[in-house]
Amino acid sequence: MHALFLVLLCATSFQAVRKAPPSFRSSQCIMGSPGRWILWTVCACLAARQKAALRVTMREASLEVVRGDSVLLPCSFFTSSDFSRLNVIWTLAPFSSPETPVQVIVYDHRQVIKNPSLIGRVDFTGLPSRADIMLNDTHVSDGGIYRCMVNNPPDTADPGVGELLLSVLEPPSLPVCEWDGDVDVGGSVRLSCSVEEGVPTPEIRWEKVDPEEISLPINMDGELSGSVQIVNVSSQTSGLYRCSAANALGTQNCYVKLAVYRTAADGAWGVLPGVLLTLVMSLVLLALLALVVWLHRTGQDGRSGRRRRRRRSRGHGKAEEEECYNEIRYTPSLMKRSFV
Ligand SMILES: *[C@@H]1O[C@H](CO)[C@@H](O)[C@H](O)[C@H]1NC(C)=O
Ligand SMILES: *[C@@H]1O[C@H](CO)[C@@H](O)[C@H](O)[C@H]1NC(C)=O
């Protein structure tokens, strides 16, 4: 009703305005006039006249879709001509390379031409009265600024272009936790965490979760990775650490378990066991050596004692022979025993 009223107003006053010089027309709009409604009429008139030309309107300024889902990109237009020469071009300026827009899909001479990389995923819905497109199985790379350009000669496009921002969201991927450094007492350790995917950019956080929960100060090494530096580690540093990557669509965690070892740097308690061990081992070795020496000496003493006793019991000349004889006599039995 409102539009009809404007058009009627226009029809009554348009002829009069057209006869006036151009300067009059602009002054009516800019400076006002004695008759206030004349001004309104003129302006309404100009607006109504623009409506007669082809005009594109985007029903949405921006849209969000979760990766993998389908999305309808709406593009409406008003035209007063028939659709025989309708031409629609959709382009995308991707977020990854905004300065190089690509053609998504084109309708021209009643034919649809699709970007080869999007075949099977994109199509017009509602042609020819609407220029909406449907995008299936969305990828993160589909995100960007979409432009819908419509021409329908002889209508003049005014404006024939509409813009729409599409964001393709995705949950964070599983982050990767790593640590490097020195887990000896007094050393320093660096925990790092990086995540590959996620839109909007996942927030990275490091926390110690066991034995007690503490959130840790993080240094961001770029957008998708963050690290924590722990200096002068002590036994209290031991425990379980968690890195979480979170965005609106979800959270993913990875974990690092640190065990801090006591070493020489840990003071007397670190040195003592080593020293004690060395001492004990030396003592054992010494004892063994002493035992061997003692056994050897008692063996010699026993034999020489026997010899002496034998020497004493037998004659001088025979004693030498008997000694040799005895040694020879014992040897075969020893050998036999070792072979049995
Ligand atoms: C997109 O999906 C819809 C619904 O699942 C389907 O009707 C349409 O044909 C699909 N479009 C393309 C281009 O595959
Ligand atoms: C390291 O920590 C110990 C106790 O945990 C402290 O006595 C020492 O002063 C610290 N050293 C440095 C360099 O901060």
XYZ file of C-alpha atoms and ligand atoms in Angstrom:
368
model
C 0.000 0.000 0.000
C 2.786 2.355 0.962
C 4.648 1.772 -2.296
C 1.491 2.263 -4.289
C 0.863 5.566 -2.532
C 4.379 6.742 -3.371
C 3.968 5.759 -6.980
C 0.665 7.647 -7.204
C 2.229 10.723 -5.630
C 5.041 10.466 -8.074
C 2.754 10.118 -11.033
C 0.942 13.329 -10.129
C 4.019 15.469 -9.516
C 6.609 13.900 -11.776
C 5.514 15.722 -14.917
C 5.786 19.088 -13.155
C 9.238 18.358 -11.751
C 10.532 17.114 -15.085
C 9.608 20.399 -16.755
C 11.562 22.391 -14.188
C 15.296 23.035 -14.807
C 17.752 20.561 -13.147
C 18.879 23.216 -10.658
C 15.326 23.486 -9.355
C 15.142 19.748 -8.807
C 18.277 19.597 -6.698
C 17.423 22.729 -4.735
C 14.094 21.192 -3.854
C 15.841 18.293 -2.234
C 18.766 20.062 -0.618
C 17.480 23.387 0.585
C 13.831 22.743 1.198
C 10.951 24.680 -0.338
C 7.915 26.731 0.575
C 5.680 23.713 0.240
C 7.058 20.961 2.483
C 5.114 18.164 0.884
C 6.417 19.136 -2.551
C 9.874 18.288 -1.295
C 8.645 14.972 0.044
C 6.971 14.259 -3.218
C 10.083 15.009 -5.234
C 12.293 12.834 -3.052
C 9.739 10.010 -2.934
C 9.501 10.351 -6.659
C 13.217 9.921 -7.194
C 13.201 6.882 -4.873
C 10.303 5.328 -6.731
C 11.995 5.946 -10.047
C 15.102 4.074 -8.772
C 12.896 1.158 -7.832
C 11.966 0.763 -11.423
C 15.577 -0.129 -12.269
C 17.101 -3.495 -11.436
C 18.087 -3.532 -7.803
C 19.853 -6.297 -5.909
C 19.167 -6.842 -2.222
C 20.925 -9.314 0.033
C 18.546 -10.673 2.635
C 21.538 -11.398 4.902
C 24.696 -9.347 5.392
C 26.649 -12.200 6.914
C 26.159 -15.889 7.485
C 27.878 -18.585 9.500
C 27.900 -22.250 8.707
C 29.613 -25.231 10.306
C 32.066 -26.956 7.996
C 30.370 -29.778 6.123
C 26.901 -28.270 6.371
C 24.939 -26.686 3.540
C 24.160 -23.004 3.328
C 21.835 -20.925 1.201
C 23.343 -17.646 0.032
C 20.387 -15.381 -0.668
C 20.362 -12.782 -3.430
C 17.109 -11.139 -4.430
C 16.576 -8.655 -7.202
C 13.776 -6.516 -8.535
C 13.431 -6.041 -12.239
C 10.719 -4.717 -14.482
C 11.878 -6.546 -17.621
C 11.378 -10.204 -18.438
C 14.208 -12.670 -17.718
C 15.216 -13.410 -21.318
C 18.565 -11.613 -20.971
C 19.130 -12.252 -17.283
C 22.756 -12.568 -16.278
C 23.904 -13.496 -12.760
C 27.513 -13.774 -11.573
C 28.545 -14.894 -8.107
C 32.123 -14.258 -7.087
C 34.046 -15.055 -3.925
C 36.901 -13.074 -2.412
C 38.230 -15.762 -0.067
C 39.551 -14.765 3.369
C 42.820 -16.475 2.437
C 43.345 -14.252 -0.653
C 40.858 -11.359 -0.614
C 42.543 -9.510 -3.482
C 41.971 -12.311 -5.994
C 38.253 -13.018 -6.282
C 37.157 -16.170 -8.072
C 33.996 -16.887 -10.029
C 31.720 -19.279 -8.189
C 28.773 -19.729 -10.532
C 27.361 -17.861 -13.526
C 23.950 -17.788 -15.180
C 24.087 -16.457 -18.707
C 21.938 -17.062 -21.800
C 19.858 -19.503 -19.706
C 22.948 -21.584 -18.993
C 24.661 -22.304 -15.687
C 28.451 -22.358 -15.561
C 30.157 -23.495 -12.331
C 33.667 -23.154 -11.073
C 35.221 -26.598 -11.730
C 36.410 -26.839 -8.135
C 32.819 -26.417 -6.913
C 30.991 -28.738 -9.295
C 28.654 -30.928 -7.309
C 28.616 -28.518 -4.381
C 27.004 -25.367 -5.730
C 23.810 -24.619 -7.624
C 21.267 -21.882 -8.173
C 17.961 -22.236 -6.386
C 14.977 -20.185 -7.489
C 16.130 -18.966 -10.890
C 15.088 -16.879 -12.711
C 13.153 -14.867 -10.149
C 15.863 -15.206 -7.501
C 19.636 -15.480 -7.742
C 20.078 -17.487 -4.510
C 22.704 -20.200 -4.492
C 23.049 -23.285 -2.362
C 26.501 -24.385 -1.242
C 26.746 -27.985 0.001
C 29.448 -29.728 2.034
C 31.090 -26.418 2.946
C 34.861 -26.202 3.370
C 36.753 -23.669 5.480
C 38.205 -22.290 2.234
C 34.655 -21.353 1.145
C 34.706 -18.545 3.703
C 34.976 -15.000 2.367
C 33.023 -12.194 0.779
C 30.475 -13.315 -1.804
C 29.238 -10.876 -4.448
C 26.045 -11.400 -6.354
C 25.947 -9.350 -9.603
C 22.718 -9.261 -11.566
C 22.066 -7.724 -14.973
C 18.845 -7.859 -16.878
C 18.931 -5.607 -19.935
C 17.396 -3.295 -20.815
C 17.026 -2.562 -17.067
C 19.857 -0.564 -15.659
C 21.429 -2.099 -12.578
C 21.199 0.276 -9.639
C 22.976 -1.185 -7.813
C 23.253 -4.542 -9.457
C 25.619 -5.913 -6.842
C 25.099 -7.252 -3.358
C 27.640 -8.485 -0.839
C 27.503 -11.176 1.795
C 30.112 -12.432 4.226
C 30.250 -16.174 4.775
C 32.179 -17.702 7.675
C 32.703 -21.433 7.713
C 33.283 -22.521 11.296
C 35.084 -25.637 12.386
C 35.865 -27.129 15.786
C 39.534 -27.237 16.858
C 41.530 -30.251 15.750
C 43.423 -32.308 18.324
C 46.358 -30.166 19.515
C 49.883 -31.580 19.695
C 51.659 -31.320 23.058
C 55.444 -31.442 23.259
C 58.093 -30.689 25.810
C 61.817 -30.124 25.625
C 64.518 -29.057 28.011
C 66.097 -30.434 31.136
C 63.926 -32.217 33.697
C 66.757 -32.414 36.225
C 66.286 -30.282 39.313
C 67.341 -26.708 38.554
C 66.873 -27.174 34.810
C 64.317 -25.453 32.613
C 61.556 -27.034 30.587
C 59.456 -25.679 27.744
C 55.981 -27.049 27.099
C 54.590 -26.295 23.661
C 51.232 -26.902 22.104
C 50.016 -26.359 18.580
C 46.717 -26.864 16.833
C 46.226 -27.177 13.080
C 42.582 -26.327 12.535
C 39.741 -24.375 14.027
C 37.550 -21.406 13.032
C 37.284 -19.077 14.832
C 40.938 -19.402 15.857
C 41.032 -21.666 18.905
C 42.220 -20.222 22.176
C 45.183 -22.159 23.541
C 45.613 -22.662 27.263
C 48.115 -24.527 29.416
C 47.203 -25.805 32.836
C 48.748 -28.098 35.363
C 46.007 -30.553 36.287
C 47.682 -32.970 38.665
C 48.461 -33.017 41.569
C 46.747 -29.627 41.754
C 45.039 -27.466 39.157
C 46.968 -24.313 38.219
C 46.640 -22.265 35.057
C 49.984 -21.300 33.562
C 51.131 -18.127 31.806
C 51.349 -18.781 28.081
C 53.516 -17.238 25.354
C 51.854 -17.303 21.963
C 54.202 -18.425 19.190
C 51.917 -17.379 16.371
C 48.157 -17.754 16.232
C 47.934 -21.492 16.595
C 50.647 -22.416 19.051
C 51.457 -21.467 22.597
C 54.193 -22.437 25.011
C 55.002 -22.318 28.689
C 58.513 -21.907 30.063
C 59.249 -23.449 33.457
C 62.611 -22.418 34.885
C 64.494 -23.834 37.873
C 62.414 -26.996 37.940
C 62.018 -28.770 41.245
C 60.229 -31.889 42.429
C 57.088 -29.743 42.624
C 57.269 -29.338 38.862
C 56.436 -33.027 38.397
C 52.879 -33.736 37.384
C 50.376 -33.775 34.591
C 50.003 -30.793 32.247
C 47.145 -30.158 29.860
C 46.928 -27.978 26.777
C 43.439 -27.137 25.594
C 42.429 -25.624 22.266
C 38.933 -24.200 22.412
C 36.558 -22.236 20.222
C 32.792 -21.788 20.050
C 32.394 -25.223 18.508
C 34.385 -27.256 21.003
C 37.493 -28.037 23.008
C 40.284 -30.539 22.420
C 43.052 -31.431 24.868
C 46.489 -32.979 24.850
C 48.641 -33.860 27.869
C 52.269 -33.954 28.985
C 53.500 -35.805 32.056
C 56.662 -34.441 33.628
C 58.798 -36.321 36.154
C 61.624 -34.275 37.634
C 64.693 -36.255 38.656
C 66.959 -35.510 41.604
C 70.575 -35.302 40.559
C 73.861 -33.784 41.686
C 72.262 -30.379 41.348
C 69.781 -31.341 44.061
C 72.387 -30.922 46.836
C 73.884 -33.481 49.272
C 70.977 -35.899 48.895
C 71.725 -36.222 45.229
C 75.469 -36.823 45.674
C 75.349 -39.078 48.702
C 73.879 -42.243 47.179
C 76.478 -42.217 44.430
C 79.345 -41.730 46.853
C 77.975 -44.403 49.174
C 77.604 -46.856 46.339
C 81.195 -46.275 45.222
C 82.429 -46.686 48.783
C 80.501 -49.910 49.349
C 81.694 -51.351 46.070
C 85.312 -50.442 46.844
C 85.003 -52.055 50.262
C 83.553 -55.220 48.771
C 86.363 -55.343 46.211
C 88.970 -54.805 48.885
C 87.401 -57.530 51.019
C 87.412 -59.921 48.046
C 91.018 -59.106 47.273
C 91.970 -59.634 50.922
C 90.112 -62.964 50.917
C 91.881 -64.128 47.744
C 95.259 -63.142 49.127
C 94.489 -64.808 52.437
C 93.247 -68.037 50.781
C 96.289 -68.113 48.543
C 98.636 -67.655 51.475
C 96.911 -70.247 53.707
C 97.040 -72.719 50.772
C 100.783 -72.192 50.380
C 101.338 -72.375 54.102
C 99.393 -75.664 54.343
C 101.351 -77.261 51.497
C 104.720 -76.100 52.721
C 103.687 -77.281 56.206
C 102.885 -80.733 54.819
C 106.093 -80.694 52.882
C 107.987 -79.779 55.961
C 106.279 -82.500 57.923
C 107.031 -85.024 55.194
C 110.571 -83.856 54.953
C 110.862 -84.369 58.591
C 109.439 -87.900 58.493
C 111.453 -89.105 55.495
C 115.087 -88.997 54.513
C 116.767 -86.014 52.774
C 117.358 -87.536 49.336
C 114.002 -89.294 49.085
C 112.032 -86.261 50.170
C 112.719 -84.438 46.863
C 111.605 -87.479 44.826
C 108.509 -88.034 46.849
C 107.505 -84.433 46.426
C 107.726 -84.776 42.667
C 105.978 -88.091 42.740
C 103.162 -86.752 44.852
C 102.482 -83.889 42.474
C 102.467 -86.195 39.463
C 100.293 -88.686 41.266
C 97.630 -86.127 42.094
C 97.385 -84.577 38.672
C 95.625 -87.476 36.783
C 92.926 -87.716 39.430
C 92.328 -83.961 39.193
C 92.098 -84.169 35.446
C 89.708 -87.113 35.652
C 87.495 -85.259 38.022
C 87.304 -82.271 35.759
C 86.253 -84.458 32.817
C 83.617 -86.472 34.666
C 22.821 -29.794 -2.085
O 22.051 -30.487 -1.110
C 20.668 -30.415 -1.308
C 19.989 -31.075 -0.131
O 20.746 -32.110 0.404
C 20.328 -31.084 -2.629
O 18.935 -31.018 -2.848
C 21.081 -30.382 -3.740
O 20.854 -31.030 -4.961
C 22.559 -30.340 -3.466
N 23.211 -29.504 -4.449
C 24.257 -29.903 -5.139
C 24.846 -28.952 -6.077
O 24.722 -31.024 -5.012
C 65.726 -22.517 42.425
O 64.825 -23.026 43.370
C 65.357 -23.227 44.646
C 64.277 -23.837 45.531
O 63.260 -24.397 44.811
C 65.866 -21.920 45.196
O 66.459 -22.138 46.441
C 66.860 -21.312 44.240
O 67.271 -20.039 44.703
C 66.271 -21.194 42.880
N 67.289 -20.718 41.948
C 67.069 -19.759 41.073
C 68.201 -19.417 40.181
O 66.011 -19.191 41.038
